[in-house]
Short mmCIF file of N, CA and C (backbone and C1' of nucleotides) in Angstrom, two decimals:
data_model
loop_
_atom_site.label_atom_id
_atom_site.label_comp_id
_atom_site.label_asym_id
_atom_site.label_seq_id
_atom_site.Cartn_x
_atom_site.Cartn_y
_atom_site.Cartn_z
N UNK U 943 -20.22 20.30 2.66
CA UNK U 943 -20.08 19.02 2.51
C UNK U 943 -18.84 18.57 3.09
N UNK U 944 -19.18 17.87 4.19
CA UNK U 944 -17.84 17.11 4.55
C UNK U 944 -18.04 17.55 6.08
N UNK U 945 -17.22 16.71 7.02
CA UNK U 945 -16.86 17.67 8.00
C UNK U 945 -18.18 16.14 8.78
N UNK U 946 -19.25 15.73 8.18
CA UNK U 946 -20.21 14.69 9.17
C UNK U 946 -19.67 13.76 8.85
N UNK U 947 -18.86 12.98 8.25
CA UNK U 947 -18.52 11.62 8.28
C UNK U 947 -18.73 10.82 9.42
N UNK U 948 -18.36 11.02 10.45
CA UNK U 948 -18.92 10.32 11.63
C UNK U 948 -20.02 10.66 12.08
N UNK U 949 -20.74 11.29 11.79
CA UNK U 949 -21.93 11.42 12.22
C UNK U 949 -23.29 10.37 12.06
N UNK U 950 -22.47 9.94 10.85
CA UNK U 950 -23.45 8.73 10.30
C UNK U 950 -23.45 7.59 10.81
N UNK U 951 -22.12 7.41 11.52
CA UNK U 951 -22.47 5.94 12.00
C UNK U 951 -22.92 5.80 13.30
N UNK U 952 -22.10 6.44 14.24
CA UNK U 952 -22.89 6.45 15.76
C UNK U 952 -23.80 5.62 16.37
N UNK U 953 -23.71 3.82 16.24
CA UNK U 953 -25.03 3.37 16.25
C UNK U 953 -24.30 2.64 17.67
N UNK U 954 -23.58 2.18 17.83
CA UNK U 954 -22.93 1.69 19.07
C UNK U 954 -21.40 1.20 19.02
N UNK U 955 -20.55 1.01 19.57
CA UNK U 955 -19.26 1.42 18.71
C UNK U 955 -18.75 1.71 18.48
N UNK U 956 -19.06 2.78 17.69
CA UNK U 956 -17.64 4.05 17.78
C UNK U 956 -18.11 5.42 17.59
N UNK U 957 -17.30 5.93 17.58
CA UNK U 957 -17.50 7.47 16.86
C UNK U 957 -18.06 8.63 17.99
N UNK U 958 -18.00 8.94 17.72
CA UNK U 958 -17.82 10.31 18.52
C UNK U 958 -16.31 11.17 18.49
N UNK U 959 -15.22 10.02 18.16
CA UNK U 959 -13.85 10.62 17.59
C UNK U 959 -13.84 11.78 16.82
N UNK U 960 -15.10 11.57 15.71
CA UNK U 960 -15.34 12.35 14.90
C UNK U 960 -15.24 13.82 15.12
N UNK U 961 -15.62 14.10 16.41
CA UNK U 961 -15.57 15.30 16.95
C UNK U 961 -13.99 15.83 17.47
N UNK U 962 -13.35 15.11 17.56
CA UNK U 962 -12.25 15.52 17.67
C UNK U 962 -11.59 15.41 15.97
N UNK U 963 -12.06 14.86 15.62
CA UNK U 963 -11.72 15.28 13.98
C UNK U 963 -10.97 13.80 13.55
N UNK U 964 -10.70 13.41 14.12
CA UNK U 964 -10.04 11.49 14.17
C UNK U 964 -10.46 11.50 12.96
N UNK U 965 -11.78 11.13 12.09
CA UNK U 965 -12.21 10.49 10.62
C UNK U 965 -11.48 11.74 10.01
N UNK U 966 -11.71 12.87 10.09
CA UNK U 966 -11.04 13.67 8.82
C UNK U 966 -9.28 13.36 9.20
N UNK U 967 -9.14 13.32 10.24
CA UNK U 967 -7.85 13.42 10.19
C UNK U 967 -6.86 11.86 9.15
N UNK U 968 -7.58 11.01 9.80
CA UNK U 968 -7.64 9.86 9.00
C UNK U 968 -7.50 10.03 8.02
N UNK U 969 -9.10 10.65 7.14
CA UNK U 969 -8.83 10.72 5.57
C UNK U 969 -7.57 11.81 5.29
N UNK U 970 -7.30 12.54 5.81
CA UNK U 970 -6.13 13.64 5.24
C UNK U 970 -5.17 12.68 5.35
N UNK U 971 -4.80 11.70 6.31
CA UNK U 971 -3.12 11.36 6.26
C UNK U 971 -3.41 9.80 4.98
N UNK U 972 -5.04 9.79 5.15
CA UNK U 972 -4.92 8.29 4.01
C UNK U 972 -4.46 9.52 2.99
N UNK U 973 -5.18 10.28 2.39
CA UNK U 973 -4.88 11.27 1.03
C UNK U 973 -3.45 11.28 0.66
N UNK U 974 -2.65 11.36 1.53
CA UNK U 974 -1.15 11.97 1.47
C UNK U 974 -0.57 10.26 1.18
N UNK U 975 -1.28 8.93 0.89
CA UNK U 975 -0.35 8.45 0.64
C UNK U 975 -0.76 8.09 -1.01
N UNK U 976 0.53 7.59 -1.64
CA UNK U 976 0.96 8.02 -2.69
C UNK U 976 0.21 6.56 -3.76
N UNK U 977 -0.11 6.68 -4.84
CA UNK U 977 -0.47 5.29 -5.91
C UNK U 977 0.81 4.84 -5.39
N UNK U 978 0.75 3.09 -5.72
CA UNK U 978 1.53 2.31 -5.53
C UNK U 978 2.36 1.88 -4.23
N UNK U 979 1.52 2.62 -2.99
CA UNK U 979 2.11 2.48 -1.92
C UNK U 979 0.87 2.20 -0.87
N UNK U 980 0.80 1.58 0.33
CA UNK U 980 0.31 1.19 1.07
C UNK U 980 0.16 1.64 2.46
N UNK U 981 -0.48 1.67 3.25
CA UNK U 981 -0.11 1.72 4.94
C UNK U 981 -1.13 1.15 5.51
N UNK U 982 -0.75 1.40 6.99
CA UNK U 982 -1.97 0.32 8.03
C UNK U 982 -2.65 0.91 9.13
N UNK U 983 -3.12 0.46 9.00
CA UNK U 983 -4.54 1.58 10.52
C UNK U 983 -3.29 1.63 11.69
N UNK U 984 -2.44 1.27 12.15
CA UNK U 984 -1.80 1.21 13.00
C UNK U 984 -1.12 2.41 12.81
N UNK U 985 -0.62 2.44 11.55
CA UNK U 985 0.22 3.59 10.99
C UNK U 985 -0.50 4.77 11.20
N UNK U 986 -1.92 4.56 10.44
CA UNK U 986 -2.35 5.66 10.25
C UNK U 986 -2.91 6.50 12.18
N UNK U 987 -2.73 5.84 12.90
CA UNK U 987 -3.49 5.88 13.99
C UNK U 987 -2.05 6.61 14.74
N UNK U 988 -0.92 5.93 14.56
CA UNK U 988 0.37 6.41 15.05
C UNK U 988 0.53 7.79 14.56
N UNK U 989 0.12 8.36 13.23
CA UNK U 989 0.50 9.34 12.51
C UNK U 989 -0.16 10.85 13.44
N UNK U 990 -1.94 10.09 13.77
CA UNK U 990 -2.08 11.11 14.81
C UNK U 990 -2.42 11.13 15.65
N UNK U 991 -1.21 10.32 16.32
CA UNK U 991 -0.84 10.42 17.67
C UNK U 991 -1.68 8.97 18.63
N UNK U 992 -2.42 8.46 17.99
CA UNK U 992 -3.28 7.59 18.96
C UNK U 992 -3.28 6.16 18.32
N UNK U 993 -1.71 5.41 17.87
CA UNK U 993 -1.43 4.14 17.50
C UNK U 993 -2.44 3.03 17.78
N UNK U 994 -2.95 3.03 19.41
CA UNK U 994 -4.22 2.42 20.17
C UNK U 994 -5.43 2.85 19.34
N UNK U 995 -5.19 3.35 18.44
CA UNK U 995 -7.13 3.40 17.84
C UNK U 995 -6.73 3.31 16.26
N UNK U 996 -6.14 2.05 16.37
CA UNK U 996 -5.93 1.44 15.01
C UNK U 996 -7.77 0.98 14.49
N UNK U 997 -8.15 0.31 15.17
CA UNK U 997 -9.61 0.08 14.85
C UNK U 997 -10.41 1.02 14.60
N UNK U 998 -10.35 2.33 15.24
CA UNK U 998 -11.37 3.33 14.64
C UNK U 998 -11.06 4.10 13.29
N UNK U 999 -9.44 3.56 13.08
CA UNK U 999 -9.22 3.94 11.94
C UNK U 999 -10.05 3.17 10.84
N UNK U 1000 -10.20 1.81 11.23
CA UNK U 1000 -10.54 1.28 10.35
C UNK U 1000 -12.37 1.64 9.98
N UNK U 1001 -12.65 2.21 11.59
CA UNK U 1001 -14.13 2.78 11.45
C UNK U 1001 -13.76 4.20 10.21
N UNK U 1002 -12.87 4.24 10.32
CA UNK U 1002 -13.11 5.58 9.43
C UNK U 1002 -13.06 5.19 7.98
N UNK U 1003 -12.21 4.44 7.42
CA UNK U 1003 -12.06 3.94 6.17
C UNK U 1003 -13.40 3.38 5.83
N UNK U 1004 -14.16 2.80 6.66
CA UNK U 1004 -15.44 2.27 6.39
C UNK U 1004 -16.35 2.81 6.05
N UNK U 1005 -16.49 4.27 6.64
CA UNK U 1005 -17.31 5.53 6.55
C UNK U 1005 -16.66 6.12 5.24
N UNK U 1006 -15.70 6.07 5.33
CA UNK U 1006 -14.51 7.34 4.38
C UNK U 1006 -15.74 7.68 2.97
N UNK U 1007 -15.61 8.35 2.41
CA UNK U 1007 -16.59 8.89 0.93
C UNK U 1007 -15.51 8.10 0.22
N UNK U 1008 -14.74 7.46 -0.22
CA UNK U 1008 -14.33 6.98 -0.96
C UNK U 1008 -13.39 8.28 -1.75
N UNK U 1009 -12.95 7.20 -2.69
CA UNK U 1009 -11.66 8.00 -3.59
C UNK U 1009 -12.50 9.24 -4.17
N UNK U 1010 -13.64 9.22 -4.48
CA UNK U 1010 -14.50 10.38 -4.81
C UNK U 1010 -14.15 11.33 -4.01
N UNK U 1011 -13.14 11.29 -2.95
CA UNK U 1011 -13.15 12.30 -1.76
C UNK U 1011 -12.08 12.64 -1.75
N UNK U 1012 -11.10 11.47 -2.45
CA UNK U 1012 -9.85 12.16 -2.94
C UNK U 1012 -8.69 10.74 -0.71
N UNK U 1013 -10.15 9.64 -1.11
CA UNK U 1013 -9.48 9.14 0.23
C UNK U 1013 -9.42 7.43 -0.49
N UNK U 1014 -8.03 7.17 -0.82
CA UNK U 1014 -7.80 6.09 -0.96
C UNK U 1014 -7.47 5.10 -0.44
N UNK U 1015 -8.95 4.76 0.71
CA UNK U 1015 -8.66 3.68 1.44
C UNK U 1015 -8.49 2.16 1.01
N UNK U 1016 -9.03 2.07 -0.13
CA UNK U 1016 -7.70 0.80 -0.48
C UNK U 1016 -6.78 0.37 -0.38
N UNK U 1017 -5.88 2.13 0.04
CA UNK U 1017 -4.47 1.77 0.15
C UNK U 1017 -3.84 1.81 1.92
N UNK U 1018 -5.11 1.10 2.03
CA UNK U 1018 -4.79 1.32 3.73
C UNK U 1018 -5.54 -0.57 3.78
N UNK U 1019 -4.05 -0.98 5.08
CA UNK U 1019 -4.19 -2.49 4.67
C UNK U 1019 -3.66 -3.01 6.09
N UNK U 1020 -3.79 -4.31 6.65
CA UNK U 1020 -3.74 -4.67 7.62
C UNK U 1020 -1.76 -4.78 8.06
N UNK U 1021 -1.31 -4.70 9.65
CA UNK U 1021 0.03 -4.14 9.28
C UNK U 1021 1.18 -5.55 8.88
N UNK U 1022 0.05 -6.55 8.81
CA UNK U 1022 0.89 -7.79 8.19
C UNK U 1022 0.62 -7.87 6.48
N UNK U 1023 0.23 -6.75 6.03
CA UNK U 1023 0.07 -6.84 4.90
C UNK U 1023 -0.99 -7.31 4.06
N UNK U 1024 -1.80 -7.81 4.84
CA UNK U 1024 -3.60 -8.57 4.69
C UNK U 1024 -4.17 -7.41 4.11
N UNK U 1025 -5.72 -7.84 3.95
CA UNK U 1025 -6.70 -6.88 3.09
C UNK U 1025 -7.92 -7.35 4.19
N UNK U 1026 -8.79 -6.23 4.43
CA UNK U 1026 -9.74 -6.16 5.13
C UNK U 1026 -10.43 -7.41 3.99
N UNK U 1027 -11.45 -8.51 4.60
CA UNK U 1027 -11.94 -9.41 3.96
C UNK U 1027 -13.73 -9.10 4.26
N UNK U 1028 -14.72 -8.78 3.25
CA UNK U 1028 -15.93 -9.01 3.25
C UNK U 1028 -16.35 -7.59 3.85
N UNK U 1029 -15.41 -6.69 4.02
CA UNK U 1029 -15.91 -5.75 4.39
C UNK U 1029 -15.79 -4.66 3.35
N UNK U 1030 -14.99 -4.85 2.37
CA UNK U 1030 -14.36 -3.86 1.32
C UNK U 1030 -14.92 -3.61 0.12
N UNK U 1031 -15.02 -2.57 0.01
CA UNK U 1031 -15.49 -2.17 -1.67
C UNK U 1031 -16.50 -3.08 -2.09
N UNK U 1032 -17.60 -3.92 -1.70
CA UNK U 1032 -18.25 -4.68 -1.72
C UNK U 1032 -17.71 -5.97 -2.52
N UNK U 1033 -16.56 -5.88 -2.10
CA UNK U 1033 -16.41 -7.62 -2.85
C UNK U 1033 -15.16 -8.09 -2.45
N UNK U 1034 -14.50 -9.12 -2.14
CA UNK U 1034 -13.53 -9.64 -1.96
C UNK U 1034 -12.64 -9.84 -2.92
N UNK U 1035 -11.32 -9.19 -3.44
CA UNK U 1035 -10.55 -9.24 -4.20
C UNK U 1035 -10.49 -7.78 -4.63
N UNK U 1036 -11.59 -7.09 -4.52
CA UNK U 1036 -11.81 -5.89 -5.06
C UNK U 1036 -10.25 -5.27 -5.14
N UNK U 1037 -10.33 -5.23 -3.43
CA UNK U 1037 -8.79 -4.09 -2.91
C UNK U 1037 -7.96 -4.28 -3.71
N UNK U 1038 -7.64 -5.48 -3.81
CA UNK U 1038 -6.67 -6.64 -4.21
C UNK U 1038 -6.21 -5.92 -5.82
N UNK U 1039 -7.45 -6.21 -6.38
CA UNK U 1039 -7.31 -5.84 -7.97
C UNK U 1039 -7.05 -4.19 -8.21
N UNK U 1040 -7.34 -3.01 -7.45
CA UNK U 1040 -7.21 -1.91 -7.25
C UNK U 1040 -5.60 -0.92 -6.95
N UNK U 1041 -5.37 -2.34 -6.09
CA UNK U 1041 -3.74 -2.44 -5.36
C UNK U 1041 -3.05 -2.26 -6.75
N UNK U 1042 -3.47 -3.55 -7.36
CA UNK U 1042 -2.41 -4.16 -8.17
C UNK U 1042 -2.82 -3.33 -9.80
N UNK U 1043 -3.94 -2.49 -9.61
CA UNK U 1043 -3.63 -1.52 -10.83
C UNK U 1043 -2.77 -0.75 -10.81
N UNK U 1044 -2.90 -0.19 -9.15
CA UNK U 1044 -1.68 0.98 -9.02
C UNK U 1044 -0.37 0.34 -9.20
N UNK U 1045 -0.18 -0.62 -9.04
CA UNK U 1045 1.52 -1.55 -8.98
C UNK U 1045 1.86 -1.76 -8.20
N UNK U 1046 1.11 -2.24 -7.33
CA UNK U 1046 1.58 -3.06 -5.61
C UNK U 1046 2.09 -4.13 -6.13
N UNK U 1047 2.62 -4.82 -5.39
CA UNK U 1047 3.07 -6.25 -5.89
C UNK U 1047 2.53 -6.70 -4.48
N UNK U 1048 1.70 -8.08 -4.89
CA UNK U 1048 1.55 -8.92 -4.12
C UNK U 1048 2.12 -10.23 -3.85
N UNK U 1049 2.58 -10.77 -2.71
CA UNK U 1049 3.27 -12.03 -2.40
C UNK U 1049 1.87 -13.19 -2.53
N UNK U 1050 2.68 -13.97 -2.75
CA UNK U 1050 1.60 -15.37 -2.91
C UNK U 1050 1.01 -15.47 -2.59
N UNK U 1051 1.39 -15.16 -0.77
CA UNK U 1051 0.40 -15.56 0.54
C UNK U 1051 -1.13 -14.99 0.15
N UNK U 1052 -1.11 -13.73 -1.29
CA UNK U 1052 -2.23 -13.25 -0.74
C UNK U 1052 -2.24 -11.62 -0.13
N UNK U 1053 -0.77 -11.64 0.42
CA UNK U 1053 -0.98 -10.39 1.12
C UNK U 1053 0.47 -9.47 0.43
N UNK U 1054 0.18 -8.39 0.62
CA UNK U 1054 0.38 -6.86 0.33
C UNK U 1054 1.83 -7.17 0.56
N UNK U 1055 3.34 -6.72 -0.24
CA UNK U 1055 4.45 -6.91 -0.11
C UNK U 1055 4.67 -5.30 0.72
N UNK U 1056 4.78 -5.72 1.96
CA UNK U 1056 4.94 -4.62 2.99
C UNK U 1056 6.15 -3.64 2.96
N UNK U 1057 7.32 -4.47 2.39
CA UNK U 1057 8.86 -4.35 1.90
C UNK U 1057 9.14 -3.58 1.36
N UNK U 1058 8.15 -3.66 0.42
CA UNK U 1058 8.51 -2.89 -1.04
C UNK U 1058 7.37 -1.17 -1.14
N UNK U 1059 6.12 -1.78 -0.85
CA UNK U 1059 5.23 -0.63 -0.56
C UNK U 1059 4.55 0.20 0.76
N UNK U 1060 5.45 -0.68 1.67
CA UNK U 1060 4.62 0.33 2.66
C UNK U 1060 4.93 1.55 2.97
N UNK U 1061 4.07 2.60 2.83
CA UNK U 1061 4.26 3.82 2.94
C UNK U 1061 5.13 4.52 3.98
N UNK U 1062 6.19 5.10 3.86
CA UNK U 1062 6.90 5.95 5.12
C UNK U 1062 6.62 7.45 5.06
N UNK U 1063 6.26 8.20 6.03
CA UNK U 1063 6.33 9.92 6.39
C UNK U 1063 7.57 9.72 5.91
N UNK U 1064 7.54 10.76 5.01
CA UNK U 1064 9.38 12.00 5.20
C UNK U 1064 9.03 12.93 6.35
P DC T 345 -17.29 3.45 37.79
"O5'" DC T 345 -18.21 2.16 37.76
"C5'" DC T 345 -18.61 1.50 38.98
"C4'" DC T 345 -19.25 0.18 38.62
"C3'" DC T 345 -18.39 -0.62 37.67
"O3'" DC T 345 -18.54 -2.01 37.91
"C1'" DC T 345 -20.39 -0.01 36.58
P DT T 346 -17.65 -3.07 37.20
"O5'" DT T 346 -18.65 -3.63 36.10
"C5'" DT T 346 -19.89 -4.21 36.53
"C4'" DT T 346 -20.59 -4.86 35.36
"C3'" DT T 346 -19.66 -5.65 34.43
"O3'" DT T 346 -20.33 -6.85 34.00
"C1'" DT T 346 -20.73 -3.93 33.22
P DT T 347 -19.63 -7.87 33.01
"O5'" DT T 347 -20.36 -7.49 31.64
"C5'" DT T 347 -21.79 -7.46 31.62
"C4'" DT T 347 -22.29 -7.24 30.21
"C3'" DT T 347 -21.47 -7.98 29.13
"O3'" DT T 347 -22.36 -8.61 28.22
"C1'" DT T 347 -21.51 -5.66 28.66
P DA T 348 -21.79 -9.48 27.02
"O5'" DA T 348 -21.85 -8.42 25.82
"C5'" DA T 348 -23.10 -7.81 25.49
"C4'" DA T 348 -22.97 -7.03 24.19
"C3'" DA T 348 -22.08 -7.72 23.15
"O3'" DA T 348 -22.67 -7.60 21.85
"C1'" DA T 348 -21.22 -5.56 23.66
P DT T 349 -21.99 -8.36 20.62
"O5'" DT T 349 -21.31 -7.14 19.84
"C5'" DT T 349 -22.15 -6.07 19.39
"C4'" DT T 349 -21.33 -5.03 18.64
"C3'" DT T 349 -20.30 -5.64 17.69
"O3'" DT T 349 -20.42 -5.01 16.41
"C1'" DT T 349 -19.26 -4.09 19.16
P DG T 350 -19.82 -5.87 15.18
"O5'" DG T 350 -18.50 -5.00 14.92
"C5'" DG T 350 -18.64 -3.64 14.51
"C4'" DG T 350 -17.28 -2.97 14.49
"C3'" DG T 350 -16.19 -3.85 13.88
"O3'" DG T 350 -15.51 -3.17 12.84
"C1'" DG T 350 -15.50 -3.01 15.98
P DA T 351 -15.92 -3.70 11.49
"O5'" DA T 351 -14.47 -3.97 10.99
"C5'" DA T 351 -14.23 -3.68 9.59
"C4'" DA T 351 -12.80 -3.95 9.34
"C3'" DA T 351 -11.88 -3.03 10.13
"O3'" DA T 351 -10.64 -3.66 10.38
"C1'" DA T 351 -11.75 -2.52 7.84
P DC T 352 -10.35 -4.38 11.76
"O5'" DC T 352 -8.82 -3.94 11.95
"C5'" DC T 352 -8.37 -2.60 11.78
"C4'" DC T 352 -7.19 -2.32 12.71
"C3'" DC T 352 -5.96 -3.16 12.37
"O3'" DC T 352 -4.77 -2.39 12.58
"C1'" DC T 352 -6.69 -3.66 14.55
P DT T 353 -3.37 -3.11 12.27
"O5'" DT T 353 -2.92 -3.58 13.73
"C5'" DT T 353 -2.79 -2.60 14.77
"C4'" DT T 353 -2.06 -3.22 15.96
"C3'" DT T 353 -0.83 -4.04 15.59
"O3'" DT T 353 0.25 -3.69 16.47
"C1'" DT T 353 -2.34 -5.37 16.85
P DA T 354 1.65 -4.46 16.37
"O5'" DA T 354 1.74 -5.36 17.70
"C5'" DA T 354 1.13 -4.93 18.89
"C4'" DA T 354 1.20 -6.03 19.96
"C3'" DA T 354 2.44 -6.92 19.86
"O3'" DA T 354 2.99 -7.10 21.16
"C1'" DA T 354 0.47 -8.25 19.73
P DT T 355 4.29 -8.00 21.32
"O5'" DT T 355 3.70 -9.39 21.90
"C5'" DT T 355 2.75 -9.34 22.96
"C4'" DT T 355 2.17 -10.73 23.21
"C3'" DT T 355 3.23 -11.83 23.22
"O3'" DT T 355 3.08 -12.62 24.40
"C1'" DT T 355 1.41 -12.41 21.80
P DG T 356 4.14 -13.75 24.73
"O5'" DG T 356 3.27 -15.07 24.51
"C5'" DG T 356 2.01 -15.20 25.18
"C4'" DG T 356 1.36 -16.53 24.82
"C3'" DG T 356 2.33 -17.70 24.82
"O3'" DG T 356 1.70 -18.86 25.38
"C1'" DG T 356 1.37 -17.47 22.67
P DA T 357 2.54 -20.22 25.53
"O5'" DA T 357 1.82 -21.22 24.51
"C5'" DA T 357 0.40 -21.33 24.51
"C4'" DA T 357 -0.07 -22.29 23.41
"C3'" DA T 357 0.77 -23.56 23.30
"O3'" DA T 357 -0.06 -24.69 23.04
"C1'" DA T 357 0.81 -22.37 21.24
P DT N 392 7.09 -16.64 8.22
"O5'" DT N 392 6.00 -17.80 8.15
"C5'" DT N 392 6.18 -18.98 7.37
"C4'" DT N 392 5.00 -19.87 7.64
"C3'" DT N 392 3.79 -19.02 7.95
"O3'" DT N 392 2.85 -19.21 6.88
"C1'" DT N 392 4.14 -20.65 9.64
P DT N 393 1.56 -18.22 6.91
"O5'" DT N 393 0.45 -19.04 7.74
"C5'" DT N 393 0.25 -20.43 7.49
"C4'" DT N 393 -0.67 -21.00 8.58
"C3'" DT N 393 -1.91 -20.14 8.80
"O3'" DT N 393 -3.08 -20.95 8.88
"C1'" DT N 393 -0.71 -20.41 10.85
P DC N 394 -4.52 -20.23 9.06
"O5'" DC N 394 -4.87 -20.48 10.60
"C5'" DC N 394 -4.77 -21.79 11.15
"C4'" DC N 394 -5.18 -21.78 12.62
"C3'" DC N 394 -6.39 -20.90 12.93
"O3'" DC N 394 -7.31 -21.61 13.75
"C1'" DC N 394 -4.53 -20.21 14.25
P DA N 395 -8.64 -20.85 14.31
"O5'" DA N 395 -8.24 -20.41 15.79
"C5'" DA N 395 -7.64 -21.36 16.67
"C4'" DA N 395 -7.42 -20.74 18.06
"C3'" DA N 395 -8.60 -19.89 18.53
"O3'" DA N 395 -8.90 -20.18 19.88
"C1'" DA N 395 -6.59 -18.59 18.50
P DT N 396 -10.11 -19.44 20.64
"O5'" DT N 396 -9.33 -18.33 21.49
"C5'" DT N 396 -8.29 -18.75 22.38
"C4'" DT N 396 -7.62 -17.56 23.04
"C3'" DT N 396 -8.60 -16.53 23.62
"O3'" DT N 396 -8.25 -16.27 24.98
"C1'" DT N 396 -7.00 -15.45 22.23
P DA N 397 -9.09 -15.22 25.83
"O5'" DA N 397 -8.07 -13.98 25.83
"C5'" DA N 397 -6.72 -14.18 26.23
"C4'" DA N 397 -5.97 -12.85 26.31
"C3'" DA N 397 -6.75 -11.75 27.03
"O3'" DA N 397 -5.85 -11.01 27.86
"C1'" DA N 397 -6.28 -11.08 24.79
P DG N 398 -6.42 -9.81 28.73
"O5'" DG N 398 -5.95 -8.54 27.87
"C5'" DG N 398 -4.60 -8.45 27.45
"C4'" DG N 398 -4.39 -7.18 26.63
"C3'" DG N 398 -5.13 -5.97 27.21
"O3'" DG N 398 -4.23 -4.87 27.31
"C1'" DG N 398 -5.69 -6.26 24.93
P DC N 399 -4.75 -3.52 27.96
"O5'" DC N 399 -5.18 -2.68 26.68
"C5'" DC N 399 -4.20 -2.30 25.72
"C4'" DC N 399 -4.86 -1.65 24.51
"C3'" DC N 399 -5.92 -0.62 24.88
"O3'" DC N 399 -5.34 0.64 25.00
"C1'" DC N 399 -6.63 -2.03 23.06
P DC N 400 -6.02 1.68 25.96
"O5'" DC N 400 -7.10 2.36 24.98
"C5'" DC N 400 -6.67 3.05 23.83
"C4'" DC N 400 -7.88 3.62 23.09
"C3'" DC N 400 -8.80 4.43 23.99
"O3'" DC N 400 -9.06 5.69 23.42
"C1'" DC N 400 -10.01 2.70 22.87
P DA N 401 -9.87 6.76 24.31
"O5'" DA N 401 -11.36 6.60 23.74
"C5'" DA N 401 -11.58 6.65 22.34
"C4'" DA N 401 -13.06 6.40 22.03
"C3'" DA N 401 -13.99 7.06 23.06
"O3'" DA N 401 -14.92 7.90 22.39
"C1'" DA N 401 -14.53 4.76 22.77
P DT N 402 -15.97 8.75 23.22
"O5'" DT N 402 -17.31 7.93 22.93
"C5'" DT N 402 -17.62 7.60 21.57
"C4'" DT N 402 -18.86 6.71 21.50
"C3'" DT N 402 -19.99 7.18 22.41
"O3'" DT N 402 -21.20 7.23 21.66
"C1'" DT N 402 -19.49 4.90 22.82
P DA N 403 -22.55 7.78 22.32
"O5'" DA N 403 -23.41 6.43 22.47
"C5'" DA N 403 -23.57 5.57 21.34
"C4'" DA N 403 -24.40 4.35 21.72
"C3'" DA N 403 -25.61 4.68 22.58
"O3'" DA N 403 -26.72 3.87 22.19
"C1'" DA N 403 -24.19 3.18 23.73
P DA N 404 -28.15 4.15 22.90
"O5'" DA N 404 -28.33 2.90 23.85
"C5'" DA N 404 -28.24 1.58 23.30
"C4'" DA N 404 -28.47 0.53 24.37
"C3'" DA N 404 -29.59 0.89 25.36
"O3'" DA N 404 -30.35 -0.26 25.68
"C1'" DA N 404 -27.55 0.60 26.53
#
DNA sequence: CTTATGACTATGA
DNA sequence: TTCATAGCCATAA
């Protein structure tokens, strides 16, 4: 189990990354970030090595098995601090309310206090 | 080769 | 500051 995540979507689009391991790699560096902290497909895309495929990151979070997998893409968020909208956890606010169990703090605007939680590599 | 799609990002008005 | 557009990579038709 594991290891097809991209296999499933392949419909036009994306993926085939998969084979280079891009979605697992994804979920391993989402895994490593911490409750109460955040990052952004940009990040996560920079982390291995291919900043330019911020979007397939986001193909991967979409696919991802969820926290059941031990992949907390909730905590992966747009790099202005936004929340993927209508595409998430099936509901809008969802992320939002998930964030803010772990103890994100959110700014007014709506969006993710980048300042305070966005995730850094040691 | 060109077009279309996509949980993105950067830039310009 | 917010909104709109372009660029980005990769795959499928």
């Amino acid at each position: 189990m594991h290891g097809d995540y991209g296999s499933q979507i392949r419909g036009r689009g994306v993926v085939g990354v998969a084979e280079d391991g891009f979605f697992e790699q994804c979920y391993e560096v989402v895994r490593q970030v911490p409750a109460g902290c955040v990052t952004t497909y940009g990040q996560v895309a920079a982390l291995l090595g291919n900043p330019r495929r911020a979007r397939f990151v986001g193909f991967a979070m979409h696919a991802s098995p969820g926290m059941a997998a031990g992949v907390p893409c909730h905590r992966v968020v747009f790099k202005d601090g936004s929340l993927a909208r209508g595409f998430a956890f099936g509901g809008e606010g969802v992320q939002r309310r998930m964030l803010e169990e772990e103890g994100v703090a959110f700014l007014p605007d709506g969006r993710v206090d980048m300042d305070r939680h966005l995730w850094e590599v040691l």
